[in-house]
Coordinates of C-alpha atoms and ligand atoms in Angstrom, one line a residue:
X286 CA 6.0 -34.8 4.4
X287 CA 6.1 -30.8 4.8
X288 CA 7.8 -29.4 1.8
X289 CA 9.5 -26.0 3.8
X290 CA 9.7 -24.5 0.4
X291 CA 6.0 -24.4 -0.3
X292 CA 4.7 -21.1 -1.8
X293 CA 0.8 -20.8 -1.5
X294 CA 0.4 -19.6 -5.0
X295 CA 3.0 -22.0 -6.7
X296 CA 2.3 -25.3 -5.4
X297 CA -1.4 -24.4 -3.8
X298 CA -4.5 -24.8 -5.2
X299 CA -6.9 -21.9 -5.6
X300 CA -11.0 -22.1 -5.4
X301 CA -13.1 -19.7 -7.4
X302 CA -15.9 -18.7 -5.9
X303 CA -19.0 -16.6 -7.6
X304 CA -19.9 -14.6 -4.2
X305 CA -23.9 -13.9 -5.9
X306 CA -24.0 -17.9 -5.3
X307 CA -21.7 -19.3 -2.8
X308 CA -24.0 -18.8 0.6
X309 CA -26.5 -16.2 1.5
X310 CA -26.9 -15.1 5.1
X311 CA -29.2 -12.0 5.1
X312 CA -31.8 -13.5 3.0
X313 CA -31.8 -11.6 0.0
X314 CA -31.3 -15.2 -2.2
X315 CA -27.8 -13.7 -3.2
X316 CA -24.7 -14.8 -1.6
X317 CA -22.8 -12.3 0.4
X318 CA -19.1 -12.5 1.8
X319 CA -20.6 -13.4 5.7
X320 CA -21.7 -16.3 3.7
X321 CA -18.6 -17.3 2.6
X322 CA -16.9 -17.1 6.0
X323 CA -19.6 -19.7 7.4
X324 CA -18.0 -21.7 4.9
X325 CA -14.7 -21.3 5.4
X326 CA -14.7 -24.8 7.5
X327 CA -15.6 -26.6 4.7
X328 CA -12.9 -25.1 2.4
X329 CA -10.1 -25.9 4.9
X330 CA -12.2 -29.3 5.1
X331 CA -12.1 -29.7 1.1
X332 CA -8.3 -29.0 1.6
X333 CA -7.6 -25.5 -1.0
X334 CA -5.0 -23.1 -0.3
X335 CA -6.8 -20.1 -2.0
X336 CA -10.1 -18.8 -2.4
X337 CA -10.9 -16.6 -5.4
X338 CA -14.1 -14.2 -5.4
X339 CA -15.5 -13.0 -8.2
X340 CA -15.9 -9.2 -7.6
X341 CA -17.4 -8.0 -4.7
X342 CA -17.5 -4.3 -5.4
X343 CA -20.1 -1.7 -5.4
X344 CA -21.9 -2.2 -8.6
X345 CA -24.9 -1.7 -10.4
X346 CA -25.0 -5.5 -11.5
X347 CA -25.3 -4.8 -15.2
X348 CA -22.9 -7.5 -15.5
X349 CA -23.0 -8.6 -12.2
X350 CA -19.8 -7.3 -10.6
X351 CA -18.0 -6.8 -13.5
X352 CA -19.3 -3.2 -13.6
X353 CA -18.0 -1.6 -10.1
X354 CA -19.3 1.8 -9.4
X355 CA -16.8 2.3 -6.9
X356 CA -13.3 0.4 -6.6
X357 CA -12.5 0.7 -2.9
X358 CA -16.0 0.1 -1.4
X359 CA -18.0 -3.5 -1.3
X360 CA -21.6 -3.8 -2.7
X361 CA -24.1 -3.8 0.5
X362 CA -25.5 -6.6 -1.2
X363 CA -22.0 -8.9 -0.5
X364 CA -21.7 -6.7 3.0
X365 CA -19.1 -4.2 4.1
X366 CA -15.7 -3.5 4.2
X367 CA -15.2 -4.7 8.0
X368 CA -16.9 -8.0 6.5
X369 CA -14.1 -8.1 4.0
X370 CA -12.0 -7.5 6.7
X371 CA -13.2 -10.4 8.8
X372 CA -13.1 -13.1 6.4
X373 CA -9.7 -12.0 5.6
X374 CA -8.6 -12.6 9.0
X375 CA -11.1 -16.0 10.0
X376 CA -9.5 -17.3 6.2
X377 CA -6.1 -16.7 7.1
X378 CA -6.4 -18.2 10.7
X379 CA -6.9 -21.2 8.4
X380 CA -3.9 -20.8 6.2
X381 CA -6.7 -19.9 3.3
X382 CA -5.0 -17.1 1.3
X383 CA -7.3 -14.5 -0.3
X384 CA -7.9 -12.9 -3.8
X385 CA -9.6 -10.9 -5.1
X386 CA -11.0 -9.7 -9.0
X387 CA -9.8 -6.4 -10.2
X388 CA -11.4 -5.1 -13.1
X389 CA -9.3 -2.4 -14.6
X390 CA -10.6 -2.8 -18.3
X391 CA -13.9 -0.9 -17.6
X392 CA -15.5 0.8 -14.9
X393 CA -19.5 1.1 -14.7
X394 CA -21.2 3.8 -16.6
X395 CA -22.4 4.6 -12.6
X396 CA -18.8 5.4 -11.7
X397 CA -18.5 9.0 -10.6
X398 CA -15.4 9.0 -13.4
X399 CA -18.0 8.3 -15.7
X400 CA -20.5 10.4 -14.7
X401 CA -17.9 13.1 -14.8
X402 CA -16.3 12.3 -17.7
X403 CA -19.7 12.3 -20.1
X404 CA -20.7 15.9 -18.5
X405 CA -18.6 18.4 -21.1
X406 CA -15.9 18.0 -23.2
X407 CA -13.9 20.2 -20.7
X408 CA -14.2 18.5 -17.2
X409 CA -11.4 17.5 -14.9
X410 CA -11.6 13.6 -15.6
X411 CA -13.0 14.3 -19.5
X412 CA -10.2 12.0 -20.6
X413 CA -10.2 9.3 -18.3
X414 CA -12.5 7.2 -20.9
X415 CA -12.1 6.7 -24.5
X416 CA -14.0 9.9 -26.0
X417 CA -14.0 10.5 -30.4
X418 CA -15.6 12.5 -32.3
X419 CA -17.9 10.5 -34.8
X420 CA -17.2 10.1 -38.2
X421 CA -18.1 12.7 -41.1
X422 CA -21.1 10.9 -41.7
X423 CA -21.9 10.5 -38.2
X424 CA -20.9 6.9 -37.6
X425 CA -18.7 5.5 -34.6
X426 CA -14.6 6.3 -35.2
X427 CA -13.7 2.5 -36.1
X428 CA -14.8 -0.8 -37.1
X429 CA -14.4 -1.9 -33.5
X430 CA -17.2 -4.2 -31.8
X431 CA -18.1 -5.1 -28.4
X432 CA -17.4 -8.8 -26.9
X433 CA -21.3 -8.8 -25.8
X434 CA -22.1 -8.1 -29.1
X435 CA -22.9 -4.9 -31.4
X436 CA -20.9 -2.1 -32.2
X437 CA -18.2 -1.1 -29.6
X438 CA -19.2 3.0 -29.0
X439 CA -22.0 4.8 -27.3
X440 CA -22.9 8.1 -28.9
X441 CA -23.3 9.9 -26.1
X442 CA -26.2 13.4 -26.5
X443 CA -24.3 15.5 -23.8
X444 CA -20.9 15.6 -25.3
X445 CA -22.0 15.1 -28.8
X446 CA -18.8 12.1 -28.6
X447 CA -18.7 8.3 -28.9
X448 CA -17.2 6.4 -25.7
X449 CA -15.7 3.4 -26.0
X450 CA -16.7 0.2 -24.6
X451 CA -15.1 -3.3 -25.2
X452 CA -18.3 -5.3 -23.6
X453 CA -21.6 -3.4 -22.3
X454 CA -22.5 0.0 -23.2
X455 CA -22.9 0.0 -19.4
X456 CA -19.0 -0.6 -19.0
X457 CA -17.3 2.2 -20.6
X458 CA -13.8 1.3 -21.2
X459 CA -11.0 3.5 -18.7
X460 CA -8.0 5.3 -20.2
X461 CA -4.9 3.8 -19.1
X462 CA -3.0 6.3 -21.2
X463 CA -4.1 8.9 -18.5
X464 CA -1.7 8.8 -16.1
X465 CA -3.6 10.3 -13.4
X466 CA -5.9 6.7 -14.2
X467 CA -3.1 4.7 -14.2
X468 CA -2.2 6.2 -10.5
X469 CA -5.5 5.9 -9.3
X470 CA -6.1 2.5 -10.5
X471 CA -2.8 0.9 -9.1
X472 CA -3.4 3.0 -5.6
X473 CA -6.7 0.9 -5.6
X474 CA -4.8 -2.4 -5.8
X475 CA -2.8 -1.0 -2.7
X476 CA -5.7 -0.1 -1.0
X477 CA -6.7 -3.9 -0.9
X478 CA -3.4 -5.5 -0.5
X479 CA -2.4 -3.2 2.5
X480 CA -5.9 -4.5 4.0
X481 CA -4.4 -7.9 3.8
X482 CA -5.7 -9.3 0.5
X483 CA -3.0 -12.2 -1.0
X484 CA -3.5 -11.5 -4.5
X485 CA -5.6 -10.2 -7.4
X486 CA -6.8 -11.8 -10.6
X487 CA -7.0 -9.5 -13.5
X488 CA -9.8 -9.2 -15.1
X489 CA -9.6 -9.0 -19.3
X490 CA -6.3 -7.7 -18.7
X491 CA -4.8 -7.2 -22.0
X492 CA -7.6 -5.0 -23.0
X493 CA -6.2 -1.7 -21.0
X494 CA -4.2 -1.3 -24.1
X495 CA -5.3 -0.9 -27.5
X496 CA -4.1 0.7 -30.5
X497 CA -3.1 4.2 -29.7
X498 CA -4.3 5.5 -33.0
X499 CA -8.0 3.3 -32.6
X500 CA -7.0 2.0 -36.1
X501 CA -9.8 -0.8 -37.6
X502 CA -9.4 -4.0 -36.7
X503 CA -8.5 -5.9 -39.9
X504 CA -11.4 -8.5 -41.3
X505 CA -10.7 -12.1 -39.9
X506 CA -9.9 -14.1 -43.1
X507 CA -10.8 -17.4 -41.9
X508 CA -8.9 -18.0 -39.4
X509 CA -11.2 -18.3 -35.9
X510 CA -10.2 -16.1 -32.7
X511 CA -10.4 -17.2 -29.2
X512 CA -14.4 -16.2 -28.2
X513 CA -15.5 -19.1 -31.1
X514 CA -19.1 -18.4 -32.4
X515 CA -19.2 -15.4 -31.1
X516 CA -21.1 -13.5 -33.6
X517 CA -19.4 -10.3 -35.3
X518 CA -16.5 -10.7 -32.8
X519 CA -15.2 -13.4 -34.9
X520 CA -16.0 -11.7 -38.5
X521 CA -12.7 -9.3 -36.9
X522 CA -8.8 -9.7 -36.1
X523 CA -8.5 -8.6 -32.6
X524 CA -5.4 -6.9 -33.1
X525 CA -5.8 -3.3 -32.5
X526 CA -8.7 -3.5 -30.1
X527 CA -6.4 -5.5 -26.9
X528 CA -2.7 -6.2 -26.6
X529 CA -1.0 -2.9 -27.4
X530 CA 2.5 -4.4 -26.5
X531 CA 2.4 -1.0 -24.1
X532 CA 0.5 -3.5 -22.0
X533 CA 3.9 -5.1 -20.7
X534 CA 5.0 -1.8 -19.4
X535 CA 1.9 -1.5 -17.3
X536 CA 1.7 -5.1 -16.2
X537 CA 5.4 -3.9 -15.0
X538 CA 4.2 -0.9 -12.6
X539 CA 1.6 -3.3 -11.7
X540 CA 4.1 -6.0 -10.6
X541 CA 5.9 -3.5 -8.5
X542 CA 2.7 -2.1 -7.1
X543 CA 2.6 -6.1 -5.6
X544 CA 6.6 -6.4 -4.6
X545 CA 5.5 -3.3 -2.4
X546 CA 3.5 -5.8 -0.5
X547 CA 5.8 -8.8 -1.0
X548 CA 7.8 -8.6 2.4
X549 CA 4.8 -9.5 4.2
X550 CA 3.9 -12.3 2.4
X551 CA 4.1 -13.5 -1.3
X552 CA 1.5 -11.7 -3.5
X553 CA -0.1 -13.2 -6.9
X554 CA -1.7 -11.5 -9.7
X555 CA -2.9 -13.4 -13.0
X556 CA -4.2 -12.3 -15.9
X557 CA -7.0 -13.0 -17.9
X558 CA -6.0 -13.5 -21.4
X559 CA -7.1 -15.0 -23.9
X560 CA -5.1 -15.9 -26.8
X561 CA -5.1 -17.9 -29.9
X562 CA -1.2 -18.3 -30.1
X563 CA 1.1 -19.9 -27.7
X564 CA 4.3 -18.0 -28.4
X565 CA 2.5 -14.6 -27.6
X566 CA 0.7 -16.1 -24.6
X567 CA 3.8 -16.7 -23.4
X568 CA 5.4 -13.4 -23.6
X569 CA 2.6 -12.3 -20.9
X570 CA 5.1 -14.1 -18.3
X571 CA 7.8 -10.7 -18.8
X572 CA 11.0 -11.1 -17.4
X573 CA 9.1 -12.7 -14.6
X574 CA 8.4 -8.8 -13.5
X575 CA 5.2 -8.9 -15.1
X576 CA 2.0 -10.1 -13.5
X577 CA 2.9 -13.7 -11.8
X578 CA 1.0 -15.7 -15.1
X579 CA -1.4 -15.3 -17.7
X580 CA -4.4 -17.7 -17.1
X581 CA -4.0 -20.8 -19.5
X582 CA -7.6 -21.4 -20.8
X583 CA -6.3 -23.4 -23.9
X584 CA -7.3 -27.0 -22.2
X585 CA -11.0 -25.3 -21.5
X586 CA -11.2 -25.0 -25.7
X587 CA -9.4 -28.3 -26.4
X588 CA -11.0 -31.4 -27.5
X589 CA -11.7 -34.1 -25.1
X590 CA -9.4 -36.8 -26.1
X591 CA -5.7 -37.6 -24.7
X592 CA -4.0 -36.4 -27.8
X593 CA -5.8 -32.7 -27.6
X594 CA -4.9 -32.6 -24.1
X595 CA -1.5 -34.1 -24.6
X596 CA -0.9 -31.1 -26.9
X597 CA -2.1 -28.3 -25.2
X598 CA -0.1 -29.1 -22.3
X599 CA 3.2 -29.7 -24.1
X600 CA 2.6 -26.7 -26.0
X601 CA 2.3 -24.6 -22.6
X602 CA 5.1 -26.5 -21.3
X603 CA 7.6 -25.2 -24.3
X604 CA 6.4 -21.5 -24.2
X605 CA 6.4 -21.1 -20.1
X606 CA 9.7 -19.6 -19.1
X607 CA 12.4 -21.4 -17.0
X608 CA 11.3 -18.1 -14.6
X609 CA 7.5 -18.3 -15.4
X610 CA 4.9 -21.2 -13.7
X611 CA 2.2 -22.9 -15.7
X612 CA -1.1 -22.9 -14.4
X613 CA -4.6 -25.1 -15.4
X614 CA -8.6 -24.8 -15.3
X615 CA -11.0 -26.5 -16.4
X616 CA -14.0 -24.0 -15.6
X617 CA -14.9 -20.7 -14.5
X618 CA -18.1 -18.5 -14.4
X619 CA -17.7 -17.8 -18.3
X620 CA -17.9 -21.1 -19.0
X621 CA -20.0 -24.7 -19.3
X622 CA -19.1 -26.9 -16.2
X623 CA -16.5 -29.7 -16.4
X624 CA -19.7 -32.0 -16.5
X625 CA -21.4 -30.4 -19.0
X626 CA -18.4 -29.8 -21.2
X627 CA -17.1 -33.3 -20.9
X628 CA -20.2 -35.7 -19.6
X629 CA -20.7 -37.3 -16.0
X630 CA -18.5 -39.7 -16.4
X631 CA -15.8 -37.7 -17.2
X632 CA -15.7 -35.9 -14.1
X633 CA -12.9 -37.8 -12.3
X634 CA -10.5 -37.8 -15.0
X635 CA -10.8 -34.1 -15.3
X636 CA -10.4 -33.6 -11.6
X637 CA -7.0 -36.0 -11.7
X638 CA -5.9 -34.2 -15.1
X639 CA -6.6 -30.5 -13.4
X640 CA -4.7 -31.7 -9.6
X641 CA -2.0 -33.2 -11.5
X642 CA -0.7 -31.4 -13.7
X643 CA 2.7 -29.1 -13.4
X644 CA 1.4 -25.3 -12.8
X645 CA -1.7 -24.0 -10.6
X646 CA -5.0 -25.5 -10.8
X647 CA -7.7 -23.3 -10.2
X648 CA -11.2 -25.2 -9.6
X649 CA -14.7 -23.6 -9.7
X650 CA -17.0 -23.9 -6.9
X651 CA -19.4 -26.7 -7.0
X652 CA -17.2 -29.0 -9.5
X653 CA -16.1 -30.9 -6.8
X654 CA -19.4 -32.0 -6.7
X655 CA -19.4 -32.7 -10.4
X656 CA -22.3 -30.4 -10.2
X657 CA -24.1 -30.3 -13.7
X658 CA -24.9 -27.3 -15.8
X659 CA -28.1 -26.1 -15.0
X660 CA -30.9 -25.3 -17.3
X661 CA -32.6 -22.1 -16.5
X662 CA -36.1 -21.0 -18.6
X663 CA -36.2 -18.2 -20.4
X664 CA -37.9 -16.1 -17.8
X665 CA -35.5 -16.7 -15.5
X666 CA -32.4 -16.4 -17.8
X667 CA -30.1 -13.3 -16.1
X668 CA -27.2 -13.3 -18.2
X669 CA -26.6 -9.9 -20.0
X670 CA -24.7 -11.9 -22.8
X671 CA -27.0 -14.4 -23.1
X672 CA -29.6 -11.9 -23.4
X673 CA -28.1 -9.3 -25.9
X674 CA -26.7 -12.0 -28.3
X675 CA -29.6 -14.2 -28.4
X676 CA -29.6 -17.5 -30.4
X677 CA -26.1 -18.2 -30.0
X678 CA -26.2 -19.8 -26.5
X679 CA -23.9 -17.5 -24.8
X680 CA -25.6 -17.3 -21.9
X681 CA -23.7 -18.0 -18.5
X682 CA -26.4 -19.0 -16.1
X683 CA -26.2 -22.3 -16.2
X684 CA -22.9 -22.6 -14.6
X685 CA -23.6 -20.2 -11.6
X686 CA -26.3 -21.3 -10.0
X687 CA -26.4 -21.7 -6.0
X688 CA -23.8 -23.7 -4.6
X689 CA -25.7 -27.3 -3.2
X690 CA -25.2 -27.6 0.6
X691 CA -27.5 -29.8 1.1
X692 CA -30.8 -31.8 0.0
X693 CA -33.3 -28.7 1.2
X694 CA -35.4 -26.7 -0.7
X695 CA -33.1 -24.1 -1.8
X696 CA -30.1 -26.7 -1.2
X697 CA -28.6 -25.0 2.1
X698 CA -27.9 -21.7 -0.1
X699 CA -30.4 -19.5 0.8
X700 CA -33.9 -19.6 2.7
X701 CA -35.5 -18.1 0.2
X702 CA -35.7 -18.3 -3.6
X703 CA -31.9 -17.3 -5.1
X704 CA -31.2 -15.2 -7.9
X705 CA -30.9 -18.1 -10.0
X706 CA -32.9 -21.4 -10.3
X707 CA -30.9 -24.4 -8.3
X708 CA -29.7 -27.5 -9.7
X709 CA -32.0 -30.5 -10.9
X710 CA -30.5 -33.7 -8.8
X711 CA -30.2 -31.9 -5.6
X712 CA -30.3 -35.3 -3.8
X713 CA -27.2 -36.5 -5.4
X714 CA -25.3 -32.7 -5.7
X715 CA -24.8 -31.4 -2.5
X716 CA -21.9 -31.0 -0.2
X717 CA -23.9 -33.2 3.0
X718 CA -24.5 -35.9 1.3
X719 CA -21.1 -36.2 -0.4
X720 CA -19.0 -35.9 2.7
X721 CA -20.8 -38.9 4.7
X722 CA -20.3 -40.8 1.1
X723 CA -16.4 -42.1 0.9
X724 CA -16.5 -43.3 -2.5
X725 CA -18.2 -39.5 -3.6
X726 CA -16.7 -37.3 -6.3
X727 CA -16.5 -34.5 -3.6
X728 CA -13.7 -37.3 -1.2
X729 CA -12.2 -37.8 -4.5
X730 CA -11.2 -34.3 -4.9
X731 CA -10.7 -34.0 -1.4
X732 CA -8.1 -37.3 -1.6
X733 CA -6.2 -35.5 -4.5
X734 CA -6.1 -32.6 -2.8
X735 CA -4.7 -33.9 0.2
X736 CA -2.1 -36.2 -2.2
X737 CA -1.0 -33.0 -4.3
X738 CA -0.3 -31.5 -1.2
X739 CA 2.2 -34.5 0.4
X740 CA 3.7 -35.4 -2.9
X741 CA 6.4 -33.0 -3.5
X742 CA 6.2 -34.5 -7.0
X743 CA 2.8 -33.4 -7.9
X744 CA 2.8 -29.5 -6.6
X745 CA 7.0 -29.5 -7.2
X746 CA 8.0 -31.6 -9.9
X747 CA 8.8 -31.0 -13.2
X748 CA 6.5 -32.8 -16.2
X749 CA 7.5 -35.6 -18.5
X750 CA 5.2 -37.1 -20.8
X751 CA 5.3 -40.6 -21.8
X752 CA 5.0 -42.2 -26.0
X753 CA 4.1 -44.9 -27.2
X754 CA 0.8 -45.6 -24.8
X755 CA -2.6 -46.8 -25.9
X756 CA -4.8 -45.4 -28.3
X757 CA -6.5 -42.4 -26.4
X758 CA -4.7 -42.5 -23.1
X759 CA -2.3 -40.2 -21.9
X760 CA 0.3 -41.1 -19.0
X761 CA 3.5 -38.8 -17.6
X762 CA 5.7 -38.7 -14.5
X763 CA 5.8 -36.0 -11.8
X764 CA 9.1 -36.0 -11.0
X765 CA 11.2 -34.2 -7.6
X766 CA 14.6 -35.0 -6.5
X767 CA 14.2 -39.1 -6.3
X768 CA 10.5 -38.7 -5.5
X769 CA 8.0 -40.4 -9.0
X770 CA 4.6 -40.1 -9.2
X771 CA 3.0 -41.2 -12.5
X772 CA -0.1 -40.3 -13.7
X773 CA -2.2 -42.7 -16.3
X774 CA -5.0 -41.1 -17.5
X775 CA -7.6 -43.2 -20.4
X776 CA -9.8 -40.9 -22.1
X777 CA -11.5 -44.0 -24.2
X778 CA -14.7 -45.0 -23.4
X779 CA -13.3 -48.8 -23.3
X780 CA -10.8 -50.6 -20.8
X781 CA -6.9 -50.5 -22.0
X782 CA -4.1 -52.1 -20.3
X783 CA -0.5 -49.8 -20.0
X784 CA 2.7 -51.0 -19.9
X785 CA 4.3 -48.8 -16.9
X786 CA 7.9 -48.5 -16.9
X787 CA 8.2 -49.5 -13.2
X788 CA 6.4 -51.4 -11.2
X789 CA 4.8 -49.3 -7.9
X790 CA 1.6 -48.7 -5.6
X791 CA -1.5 -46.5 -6.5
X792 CA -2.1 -43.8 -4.4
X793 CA -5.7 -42.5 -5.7
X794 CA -7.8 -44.4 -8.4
X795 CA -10.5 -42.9 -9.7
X796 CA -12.5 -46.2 -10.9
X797 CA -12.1 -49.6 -8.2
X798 CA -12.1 -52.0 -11.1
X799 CA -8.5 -50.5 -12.4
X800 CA -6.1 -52.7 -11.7
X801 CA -2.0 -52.9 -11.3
X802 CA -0.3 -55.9 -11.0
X803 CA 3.1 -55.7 -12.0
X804 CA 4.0 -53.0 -14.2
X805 CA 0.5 -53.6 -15.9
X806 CA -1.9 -51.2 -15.1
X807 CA -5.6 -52.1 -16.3
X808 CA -7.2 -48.8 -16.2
X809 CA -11.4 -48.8 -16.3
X810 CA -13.1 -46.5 -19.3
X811 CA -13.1 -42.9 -18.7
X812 CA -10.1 -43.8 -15.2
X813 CA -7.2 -42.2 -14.1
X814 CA -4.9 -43.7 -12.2
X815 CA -2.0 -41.8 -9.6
X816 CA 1.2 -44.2 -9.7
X817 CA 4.5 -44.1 -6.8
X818 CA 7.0 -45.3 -8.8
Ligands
GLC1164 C1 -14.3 -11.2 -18.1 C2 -15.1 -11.8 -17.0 C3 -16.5 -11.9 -17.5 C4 -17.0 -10.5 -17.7 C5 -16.1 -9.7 -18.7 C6 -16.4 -8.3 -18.7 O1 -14.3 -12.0 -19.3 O2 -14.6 -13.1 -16.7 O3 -17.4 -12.6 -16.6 O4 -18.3 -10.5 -18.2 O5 -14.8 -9.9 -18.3 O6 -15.9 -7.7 -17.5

């Protein structure tokens, strides 16, 4: 059934893709954004409606993209412009929509900005970063530390000043109180969207304000903050440091920066942010003139079991606004795999959970494999994180490794040796071998996929979650106009039987030996279960 009032960001589902690892085609073992238009037949294979690249800037890699040199040029490692250009056009010939990562927080210490900035105290751009005089005793301003771990100011020789900088010392943080940055900045995201790009996704976005005074953070008192374990990030409450409530106004010129583009086609921008507390997470959704949705990573911390689940998503259900969209994932490039988070045979039930929920999913590359985590020895480990905060297993490796094409040597990724090691149990994790196999995880994904995109219920309807079902299961209805779908999911390693209250046919199973008769469904350990009532 074609649902005319499909919107691409609303009732799509988007694809992350880590461009250092998707597919290299100039032989340098890194992927490159040629590579990901060879592979743009598979994604309109696979069935997404949006891909999103991690940046793909000009950048001296210190964290690997996430430190761009120059906003409005692409890394000659990932190509050129004109190569952005092409798989902009070759993605959209596919009705494949395209976003991109924007990464406003910080700029590289290699920026010209920078470079300008941290030559004198009295330079055109000298306030376009955070600059402060040390203390009396010579120690940094405030109490403030750095996500990757020490304190979060560079003493810099030349201007006798400490610069601020949330994560490396390598990514000085920008000052979005300088309106000249602020106009630069939001003519870079119209740089992109007038080449044609769909979207952005924003990267640490609630950072770009802090306190304007830099007062100390106050000590955490027990109480854990989002980034658990993490060190002397925890030992602080973040609430000077990110999420000046200035921040709405700037999400707001954003916003309008993307209704400038809107007429040609509907543009998205979500926000990375990370919060602790549902109510303030939920004020990031504005009047719905903010940026389209905070990303919703609670279900990434929750634990594995139907009631933790159950509760996240009812929690983000009663904070989203009637105007506002919910949105899911399960992983990303900052975090463990679904398979390593949850176990092998929890793969399916995360993949029905994630593409059947109410709100965008967004899946990461190589899940629909159920690719594992992948260990990578010390000598090999790349990670900036993982190397500056040793001991507490930060490290992000093992979750961007090479995409697995195929059974080859360097699985189909590369012809010679990638950046990072590939995957242990190539034979079973790669894309060939999946797509002849119809009972693989990657046609599972592919069949829900294809089912959230026909039932109106699943990318339309609204969410209503069932009591009173067995121990460690979790069941609700998708519901549009007359059109049902419910969705039985059994988190127990053990078989249960639930009582549906209608009888109807399955439409995807993730385990053969569930069964329905009647309004009894028998659902395997670890199966989900996709109901037409
Ligand atoms: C975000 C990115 C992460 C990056 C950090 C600093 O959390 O997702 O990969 O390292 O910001 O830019």
């Amino acid at each position: 059934m074609t649902d005319n009032n499909f919107i691409w960001w609303k009732h799509g589902v988007i694809y992350q893709i880590y461009p250092r690892s998707y597919m290299d085609t100039n032989g340098d073992g890194i992927g490159d954004l040629p590579g990901i238009l060879s592979r743009l037949d598979y994604l309109q294979w696979l069935g997404v409606d949006a891909i999103w690249i991690s940046p793909c800037f000009k950048s001296p890699m210190d964290d690997f993209g996430y430190d761009v040199s120059d906003y409005r040029d692409i890394d000659p490692m990932f190509g050129t412009i004109a190569d952005l250009d092409n798989l902009l056009a070759a993605a959209h010939e596919r009705n494949i929509k395209v976003i991109l990562d924007f990464v406003p927080n910080h700029s590289s210490h290699e920026h010209a900005w920078f470079k300008e900035s941290r030559s004198s105290r009295d330079n055109p751009k000298h306030d376009w970063y955070t600059w402060r005089d040390a203390k009396p005793d010579g120690s940094p301003p405030n109490n403030w530390v750095a996500v990757f771990g020490g304190p979060a100011w560079e003493w810099d020789e030349t201007r006798q000043q400490y610069y601020l900088h949330m994560f490396l010392k390598e990514q000085p943080d920008l000052n979005w109180r300088n309106p000249a940055v602020k106009a630069e900045m939001l003519d870079t995201l119209r740089f992109w969207l007038a080449r044609g790009v769909d979207g952005f996704r924003v990267d640490v976005a609630h950072f770009c304000m802090k306190d304007p005074d830099l007062r100390d953070n106050p000590v955490n008192e027990g109480g854990t903050t989002f980034f658990k374990d993490k060190g002397a990030w925890d030992s602080l409450d973040h609430v000077h440091d990110s999420g000046h409530p200035d921040i709405h106004q700037l999400f707001r010129e954003m916003r309008q920066v993307f209704d400038e583009f809107e007429h040609i086609s509907p543009r998205y921008s979500i926000g990375e942010i990370h919060l602790e507390d549902a109510e303030e997470w939920g004020t990031y959704f504005g009047d719905g003139d903010e940026l389209t949705m905070p990303f919703n990573f609670k279900l990434l911390s929750a634990d594995w079991n139907a009631a933790a689940i159950r509760g996240v998503v009812d929690e983000m259900e009663s904070v989203v606004p009637d105007h506002g969209w919910p949105n899911a994932v399960l992983a990303n490039h900052d975090e463990p795999r679904i398979v390593g988070r949850y176990g092998k045979e929890n793969a399916r039930l995360a993949a029905m959970l994630l593409l059947t929920l109410r709100g965008t999913p967004t899946m990461y590359y190589g899940d629909e494999l159920g690719m594992p985590d992948t260990h990578i020895p010390a000598d090999k480990q790349q990670d900036p994180w993982g190397l500056r905060v040793p001991g507490l297993n930060l490290g992000r490796d093992p979750e961007r490794t090479p995409m697995q094409w195929d059974s080859g040597q360097y699985a189909g990724f590369s012809e010679v040796e990638p950046w990072l090691p590939v995957g242990a149990d190539l034979e079973t994790y790669n894309v060939t071998t999946q797509q002849a196999d119809s009972e693989s995880t990657l046609n599972f994904y592919r069949n829900l996929l294809s089912l959230r995109k026909s039932e109106v219920a699943l990318h339309a309807g609204d969410y209503q979650p069932l009591d009173g079902t067995p121990d460690n299961t979790y069941v609700y209805i998708r519901q549009a106009g007359d059109e049902k779908v419910l969705v039985a999911l059994n988190f127990a390693s053990t078989a249960c039987e639930v009582a549906l209250p209608a009888s109807g046919t399955v439409l995807v199973s993730s385990h053969a030996e569930s069964k329905l008769a009647g309004t009894t469904l028998a659902l395997a350990p670890n199966a989900g279960c996709i109901i037409k009532l």
